[in-house]
PDB file of C-alpha atoms in Angstrom:
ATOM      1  CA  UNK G   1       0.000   0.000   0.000  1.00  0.00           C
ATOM      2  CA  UNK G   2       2.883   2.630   0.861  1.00  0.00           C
ATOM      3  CA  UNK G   3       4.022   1.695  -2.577  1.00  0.00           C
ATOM      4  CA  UNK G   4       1.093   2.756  -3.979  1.00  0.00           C
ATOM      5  CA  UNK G   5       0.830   6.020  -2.083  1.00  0.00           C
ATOM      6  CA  UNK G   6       4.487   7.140  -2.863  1.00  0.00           C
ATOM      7  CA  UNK G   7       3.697   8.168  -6.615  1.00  0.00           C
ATOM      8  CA  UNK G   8       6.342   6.220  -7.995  1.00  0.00           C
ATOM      9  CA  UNK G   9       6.098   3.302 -10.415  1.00  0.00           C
ATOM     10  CA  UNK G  10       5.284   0.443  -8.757  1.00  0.00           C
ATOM     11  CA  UNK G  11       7.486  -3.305  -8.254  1.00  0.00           C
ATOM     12  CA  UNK G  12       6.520  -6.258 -10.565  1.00  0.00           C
ATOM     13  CA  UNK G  13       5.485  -7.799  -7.076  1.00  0.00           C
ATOM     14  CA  UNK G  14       3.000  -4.366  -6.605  1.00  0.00           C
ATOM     15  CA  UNK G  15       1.730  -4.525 -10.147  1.00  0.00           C
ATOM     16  CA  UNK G  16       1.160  -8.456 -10.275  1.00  0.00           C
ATOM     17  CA  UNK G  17      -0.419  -7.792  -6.645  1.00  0.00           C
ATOM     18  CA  UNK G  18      -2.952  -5.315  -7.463  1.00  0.00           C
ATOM     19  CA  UNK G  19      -3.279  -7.463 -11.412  1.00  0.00           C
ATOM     20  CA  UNK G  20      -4.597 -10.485  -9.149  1.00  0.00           C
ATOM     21  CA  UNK G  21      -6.704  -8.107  -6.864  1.00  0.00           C
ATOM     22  CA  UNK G  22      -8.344  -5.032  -8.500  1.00  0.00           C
ATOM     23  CA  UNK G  23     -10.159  -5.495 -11.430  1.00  0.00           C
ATOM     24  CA  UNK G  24     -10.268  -1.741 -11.928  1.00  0.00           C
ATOM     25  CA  UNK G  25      -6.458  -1.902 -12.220  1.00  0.00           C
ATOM     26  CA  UNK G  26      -6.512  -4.295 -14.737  1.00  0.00           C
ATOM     27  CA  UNK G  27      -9.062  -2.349 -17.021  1.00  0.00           C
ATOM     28  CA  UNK G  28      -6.699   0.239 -16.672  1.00  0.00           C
ATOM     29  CA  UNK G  29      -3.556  -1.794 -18.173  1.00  0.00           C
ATOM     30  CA  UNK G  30      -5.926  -3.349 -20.411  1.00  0.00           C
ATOM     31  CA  UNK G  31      -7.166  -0.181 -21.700  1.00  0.00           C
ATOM     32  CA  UNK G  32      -3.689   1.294 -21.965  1.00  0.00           C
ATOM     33  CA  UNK G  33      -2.528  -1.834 -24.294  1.00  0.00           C
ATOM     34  CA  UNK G  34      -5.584  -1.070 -26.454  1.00  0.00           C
ATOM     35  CA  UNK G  35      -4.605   2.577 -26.551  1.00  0.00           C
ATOM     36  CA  UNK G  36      -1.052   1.692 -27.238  1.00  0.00           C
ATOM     37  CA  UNK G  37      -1.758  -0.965 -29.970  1.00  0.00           C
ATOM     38  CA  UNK G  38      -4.256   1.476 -31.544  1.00  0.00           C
ATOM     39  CA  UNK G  39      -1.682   4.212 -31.930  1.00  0.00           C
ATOM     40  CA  UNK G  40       1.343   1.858 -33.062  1.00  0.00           C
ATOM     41  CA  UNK G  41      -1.140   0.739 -36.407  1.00  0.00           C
ATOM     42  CA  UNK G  42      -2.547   4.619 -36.906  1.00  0.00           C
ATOM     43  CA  UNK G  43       1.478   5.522 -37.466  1.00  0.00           C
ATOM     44  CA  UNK G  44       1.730   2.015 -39.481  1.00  0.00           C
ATOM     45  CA  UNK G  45      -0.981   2.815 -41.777  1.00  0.00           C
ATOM     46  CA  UNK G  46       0.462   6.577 -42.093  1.00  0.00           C
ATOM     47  CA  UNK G  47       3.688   5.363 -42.855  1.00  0.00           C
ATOM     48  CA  UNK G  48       2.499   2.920 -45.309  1.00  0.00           C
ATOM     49  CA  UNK G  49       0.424   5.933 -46.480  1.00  0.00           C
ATOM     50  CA  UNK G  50       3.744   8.064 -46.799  1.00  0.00           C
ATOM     51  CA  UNK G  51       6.106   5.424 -48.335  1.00  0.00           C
ATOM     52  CA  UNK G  52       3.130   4.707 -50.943  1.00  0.00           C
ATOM     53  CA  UNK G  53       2.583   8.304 -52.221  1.00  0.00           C
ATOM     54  CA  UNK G  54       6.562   8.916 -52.435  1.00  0.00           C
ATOM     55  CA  UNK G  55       6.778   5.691 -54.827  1.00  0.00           C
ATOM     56  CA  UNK G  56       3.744   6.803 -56.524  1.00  0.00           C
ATOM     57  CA  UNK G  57       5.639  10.008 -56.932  1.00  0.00           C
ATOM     58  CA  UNK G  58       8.809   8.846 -57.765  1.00  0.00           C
ATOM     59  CA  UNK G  59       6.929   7.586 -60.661  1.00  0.00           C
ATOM     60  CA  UNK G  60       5.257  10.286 -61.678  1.00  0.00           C
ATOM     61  CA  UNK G  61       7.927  12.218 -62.183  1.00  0.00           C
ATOM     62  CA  UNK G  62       7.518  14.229 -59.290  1.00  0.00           C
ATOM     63  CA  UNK G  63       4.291  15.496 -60.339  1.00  0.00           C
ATOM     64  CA  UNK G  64       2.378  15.747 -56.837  1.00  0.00           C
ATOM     65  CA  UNK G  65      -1.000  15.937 -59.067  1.00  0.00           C
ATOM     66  CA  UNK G  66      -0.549  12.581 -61.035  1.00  0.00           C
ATOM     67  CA  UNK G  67       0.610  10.537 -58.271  1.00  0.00           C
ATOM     68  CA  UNK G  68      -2.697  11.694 -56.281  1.00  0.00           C
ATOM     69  CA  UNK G  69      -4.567  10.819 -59.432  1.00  0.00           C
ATOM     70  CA  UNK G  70      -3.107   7.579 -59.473  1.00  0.00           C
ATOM     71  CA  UNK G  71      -4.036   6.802 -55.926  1.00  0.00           C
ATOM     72  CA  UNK G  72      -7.140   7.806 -55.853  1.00  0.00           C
ATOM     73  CA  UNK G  73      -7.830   5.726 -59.105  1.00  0.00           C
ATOM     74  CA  UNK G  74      -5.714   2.538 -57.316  1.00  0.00           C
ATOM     75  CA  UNK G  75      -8.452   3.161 -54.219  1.00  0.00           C
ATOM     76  CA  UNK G  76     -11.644   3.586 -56.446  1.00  0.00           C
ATOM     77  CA  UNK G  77     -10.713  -0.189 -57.853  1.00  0.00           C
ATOM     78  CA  UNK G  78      -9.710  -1.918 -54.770  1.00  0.00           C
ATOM     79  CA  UNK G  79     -13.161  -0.557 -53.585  1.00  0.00           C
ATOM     80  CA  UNK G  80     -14.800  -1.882 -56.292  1.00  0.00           C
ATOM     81  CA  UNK G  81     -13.209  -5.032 -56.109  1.00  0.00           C
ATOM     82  CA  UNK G  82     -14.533  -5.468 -52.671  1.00  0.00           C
ATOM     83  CA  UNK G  83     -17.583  -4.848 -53.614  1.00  0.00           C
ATOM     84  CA  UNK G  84     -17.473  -7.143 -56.175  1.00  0.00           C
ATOM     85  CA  UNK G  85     -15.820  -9.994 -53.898  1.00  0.00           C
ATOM     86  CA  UNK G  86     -18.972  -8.911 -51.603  1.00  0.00           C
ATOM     87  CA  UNK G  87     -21.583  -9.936 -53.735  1.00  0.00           C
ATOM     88  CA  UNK G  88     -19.977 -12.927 -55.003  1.00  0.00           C
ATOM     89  CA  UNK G  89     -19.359 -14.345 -51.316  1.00  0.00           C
ATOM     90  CA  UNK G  90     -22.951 -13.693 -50.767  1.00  0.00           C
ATOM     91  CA  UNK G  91     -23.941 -15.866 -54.056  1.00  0.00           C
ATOM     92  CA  UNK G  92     -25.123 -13.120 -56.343  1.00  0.00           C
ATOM     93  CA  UNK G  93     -23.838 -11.340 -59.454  1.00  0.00           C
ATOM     94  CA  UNK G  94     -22.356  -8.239 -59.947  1.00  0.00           C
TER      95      UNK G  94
END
């Protein structure tokens, strides 16, 4: 308890402690894993995001414009793939 009180970070014995006994504790560490984990893939998918419009343009020359273009017309076909791969799993025709 005096561990607790001090303010600083607690012991692996204090933290498994209060993991075994307060429930409200471990929503807290479980919530802070979800927070973490949901951060870690929102700078993943901006990376990706990044590294993707740099090779798109790298290819277009270095027009800014055309590799934008070319994304958004990459995106608009994936979509409709998915749509397409949508219907079909549900047994219908596109």
């Amino acid at each position: 308890m005096a561990e607790l009180q001090s303010g600083q970070e607690l012991s692996a014995a204090a933290q498994r402690d209060l993991f075994e006994h307060d429930a409200k504790y471990v929503e807290e560490i479980q919530q802070q894993h979800v927070d973490q984990e949901a951060a870690q893939l929102k700078a993943f998918e901006e990376q990706a995001a990044q590294m993707r419009f740099n090779r798109e343009l790298r290819s277009a020359g270095g027009n800014e414009h055309q590799a934008k273009r070319a994304i958004a017309a990459q995106d608009a076909k994936a979509q409709q793939l998915s749509e397409q791969r949508a219907v079909w799993a549900q047994g219908g025709r596109v």
